[in-house]
Tab-separated table of C-alpha atoms in Angstrom:
chain	number	residue	atom	x	y	z
A	1	UNK	CA	-7.203	-0.198	-23.838
A	2	UNK	CA	-9.503	0.587	-21.296
A	3	UNK	CA	-9.498	-2.973	-19.868
A	4	UNK	CA	-5.571	-3.570	-19.076
A	5	UNK	CA	-6.350	0.517	-17.755
A	6	UNK	CA	-9.130	-0.732	-15.344
A	7	UNK	CA	-7.603	-4.038	-14.160
A	8	UNK	CA	-4.266	-3.514	-14.302
A	9	UNK	CA	-0.924	-0.751	-14.425
A	10	UNK	CA	-1.553	-0.741	-17.617
A	11	UNK	CA	-1.702	2.860	-19.061
A	12	UNK	CA	-1.414	2.047	-23.327
A	13	UNK	CA	-2.697	4.963	-26.204
A	14	UNK	CA	-2.319	4.353	-29.370
A	15	UNK	CA	-1.782	7.741	-31.039
A	16	UNK	CA	-2.818	7.724	-34.818
A	17	UNK	CA	0.039	10.161	-36.743
A	18	UNK	CA	-1.420	10.335	-39.862
A	19	UNK	CA	-4.738	9.173	-42.212
A	20	UNK	CA	-3.151	5.171	-43.217
A	21	UNK	CA	-3.428	2.568	-41.254
A	22	UNK	CA	-0.242	1.386	-42.336
A	23	UNK	CA	2.280	3.614	-43.335
A	24	UNK	CA	5.439	2.390	-45.849
A	25	UNK	CA	8.702	3.168	-43.888
A	26	UNK	CA	10.374	5.348	-45.838
A	27	UNK	CA	6.797	7.755	-44.449
A	28	UNK	CA	7.624	7.184	-40.703
A	29	UNK	CA	11.202	9.254	-39.915
A	30	UNK	CA	9.101	12.209	-41.542
A	31	UNK	CA	6.401	11.444	-38.826
A	32	UNK	CA	8.834	11.645	-36.164
A	33	UNK	CA	9.943	14.540	-37.214
A	34	UNK	CA	6.601	16.003	-37.836
A	35	UNK	CA	5.227	14.964	-34.480
A	36	UNK	CA	8.769	14.242	-31.445
A	37	UNK	CA	8.517	17.883	-29.203
A	38	UNK	CA	4.191	16.782	-28.976
A	39	UNK	CA	4.772	13.198	-28.060
A	40	UNK	CA	8.320	13.891	-25.989
A	41	UNK	CA	5.430	16.305	-23.721
A	42	UNK	CA	3.457	13.613	-23.868
A	43	UNK	CA	5.230	10.989	-23.035
A	44	UNK	CA	6.718	13.613	-20.004
A	45	UNK	CA	3.574	13.501	-18.518
A	46	UNK	CA	3.001	9.451	-17.623
A	47	UNK	CA	6.280	11.276	-14.579
A	48	UNK	CA	3.195	13.875	-13.186
A	49	UNK	CA	0.810	12.759	-10.315
A	50	UNK	CA	2.200	10.728	-7.578
A	51	UNK	CA	4.575	8.054	-7.005
A	52	UNK	CA	6.361	5.760	-3.520
A	53	UNK	CA	6.489	2.612	-2.627
A	54	UNK	CA	3.581	0.524	0.397
A	55	UNK	CA	6.504	-0.943	3.081
A	56	UNK	CA	6.041	-3.110	6.440
A	57	UNK	CA	7.586	-1.461	9.043
A	58	UNK	CA	10.431	-3.832	9.073
A	59	UNK	CA	11.567	-2.227	5.241
A	60	UNK	CA	10.020	-4.833	3.023
A	61	UNK	CA	7.893	-4.716	-0.348
A	62	UNK	CA	4.174	-5.102	-0.032
A	63	UNK	CA	2.921	-6.633	-3.505
A	64	UNK	CA	-0.336	-6.976	-4.323
A	65	UNK	CA	-1.938	-2.787	-2.128
A	66	UNK	CA	-4.094	-1.353	-3.510
A	67	UNK	CA	-4.196	2.813	-3.532
A	68	UNK	CA	-7.038	4.093	-3.677
A	69	UNK	CA	-7.456	8.346	-4.139
A	70	UNK	CA	-10.648	9.405	-2.226
A	71	UNK	CA	-13.167	9.891	-4.730
A	72	UNK	CA	-11.947	8.740	-7.719
A	73	UNK	CA	-13.460	5.012	-8.828
A	74	UNK	CA	-10.363	3.856	-9.828
A	75	UNK	CA	-7.539	2.035	-8.085
A	76	UNK	CA	-4.125	0.764	-8.687
A	77	UNK	CA	-1.856	-2.086	-7.204
A	78	UNK	CA	1.459	-1.827	-5.518
A	79	UNK	CA	3.608	-3.913	-7.407
A	80	UNK	CA	6.662	-6.708	-6.318
A	81	UNK	CA	9.098	-4.015	-4.742
A	82	UNK	CA	5.781	-2.384	-2.894
A	83	UNK	CA	6.762	0.157	-5.851
A	84	UNK	CA	3.161	1.947	-7.108
A	85	UNK	CA	2.472	5.442	-9.372
A	86	UNK	CA	-0.718	6.376	-10.041
A	87	UNK	CA	-1.280	9.107	-12.707
A	88	UNK	CA	-3.603	12.885	-11.379
A	89	UNK	CA	-3.773	16.684	-11.858
A	90	UNK	CA	-2.857	18.884	-9.033
A	91	UNK	CA	-5.181	19.310	-6.766
A	92	UNK	CA	-5.133	17.562	-2.735
A	93	UNK	CA	-6.461	14.304	-2.711
A	94	UNK	CA	-7.345	11.848	0.320
A	95	UNK	CA	-5.024	8.471	-0.719
A	96	UNK	CA	-4.952	5.221	1.280
A	97	UNK	CA	-3.046	1.798	1.143
A	98	UNK	CA	-4.683	-1.418	2.376
A	99	UNK	CA	-3.192	-4.763	1.901
A	100	UNK	CA	-4.090	-7.606	3.704
A	101	UNK	CA	-2.086	-8.468	7.189
A	102	UNK	CA	-1.795	-5.032	7.686
A	103	UNK	CA	-3.846	-1.518	8.780
A	104	UNK	CA	-5.172	0.721	6.581
A	105	UNK	CA	-3.017	3.779	6.255
A	106	UNK	CA	-4.729	7.059	4.662
A	107	UNK	CA	-2.379	10.090	3.705
A	108	UNK	CA	-3.071	13.671	2.684
A	109	UNK	CA	-0.886	14.726	-0.371
A	110	UNK	CA	-0.684	17.969	-2.637
A	111	UNK	CA	-0.345	17.498	-5.754
A	112	UNK	CA	1.755	20.251	-7.654
A	113	UNK	CA	2.487	20.811	-11.971
A	114	UNK	CA	5.864	19.628	-11.381
A	115	UNK	CA	7.027	16.053	-11.116
A	116	UNK	CA	5.024	13.664	-9.047
A	117	UNK	CA	4.784	13.917	-5.591
A	118	UNK	CA	6.357	11.081	-3.479
A	119	UNK	CA	3.942	9.698	-0.729
A	120	UNK	CA	5.102	6.989	0.632
A	121	UNK	CA	3.053	4.535	3.180
A	122	UNK	CA	4.118	2.032	5.854
A	123	UNK	CA	1.870	0.049	6.835
A	124	UNK	CA	1.607	-1.337	10.478
A	125	UNK	CA	1.057	-5.491	10.514
A	126	UNK	CA	-2.557	-6.765	12.324
A	127	UNK	CA	-0.138	-8.662	14.474
A	128	UNK	CA	2.373	-5.893	15.442
A	129	UNK	CA	-1.479	-4.011	15.829
A	130	UNK	CA	-1.904	-5.839	18.125
A	131	UNK	CA	-0.373	-7.884	20.008
A	132	UNK	CA	-0.532	-5.450	23.629
A	133	UNK	CA	3.160	-5.222	23.617
A	134	UNK	CA	3.415	-8.860	25.061
A	135	UNK	CA	6.714	-10.962	23.992
A	136	UNK	CA	6.817	-13.107	20.819
A	137	UNK	CA	8.031	-16.312	23.609
A	138	UNK	CA	5.990	-16.192	26.486
A	139	UNK	CA	7.081	-16.884	29.408
A	140	UNK	CA	4.892	-20.211	31.202
A	141	UNK	CA	5.546	-20.672	34.652
A	142	UNK	CA	4.803	-23.777	36.419
A	143	UNK	CA	1.373	-25.249	38.442
A	144	UNK	CA	3.240	-24.556	41.693
A	145	UNK	CA	4.555	-21.781	40.708
A	146	UNK	CA	1.318	-20.373	39.344
A	147	UNK	CA	-0.031	-21.338	43.394
A	148	UNK	CA	2.683	-19.726	44.780
A	149	UNK	CA	0.992	-16.451	42.488
A	150	UNK	CA	-2.619	-16.752	43.623
A	151	UNK	CA	-1.386	-17.545	47.440
A	152	UNK	CA	-0.076	-14.142	47.582
A	153	UNK	CA	-3.031	-12.647	45.735
A	154	UNK	CA	-5.167	-13.726	48.501
A	155	UNK	CA	-2.657	-12.552	50.642
A	156	UNK	CA	-2.837	-8.960	49.565
A	157	UNK	CA	-6.424	-8.855	48.804
A	158	UNK	CA	-8.022	-11.152	52.774
A	159	UNK	CA	-11.469	-11.004	51.924
A	160	UNK	CA	-12.026	-10.487	48.340
A	161	UNK	CA	-10.631	-13.642	46.852
A	162	UNK	CA	-10.977	-16.950	48.492
A	163	UNK	CA	-8.363	-20.096	47.427
A	164	UNK	CA	-9.062	-23.557	48.418
A	165	UNK	CA	-6.693	-25.743	47.885
A	166	UNK	CA	-6.761	-29.302	46.727
A	167	UNK	CA	-3.349	-29.664	45.264
A	168	UNK	CA	-1.924	-33.407	46.911
């Protein structure tokens, strides 16, 4: 159980309701009825903390993103569709989502004692962040057009730039 919690998003518990390791089947209903309310309340606790999605700017989920809660030495990882969930007690937290190929994002969230707080992350890919607004398809010019551009530039900045034309 500890290994599952530390190395996956799986949070398993073993609940022992009696002193007998292998109770008779006829006794199981009695164990359930004696503990039903407490067990249901315990199960409801999985809906506390925060949950959400880690998304790319096109709206697709990012699987395998790490969700770090600052000050807590245990991260969770987003699932195949980018969804994640994190058990947390009420309080205010700094939370960071990190995924390979994307700019990380930190947000502040306040967790209350009610249902899980929704916290979504939209991460910008590194290429989107670093493209400087350049078009995806570069518009190349010919050498002749380049010489014309340079000649016009030289005319505009006489005395600063000198150009020698060795073409044909």
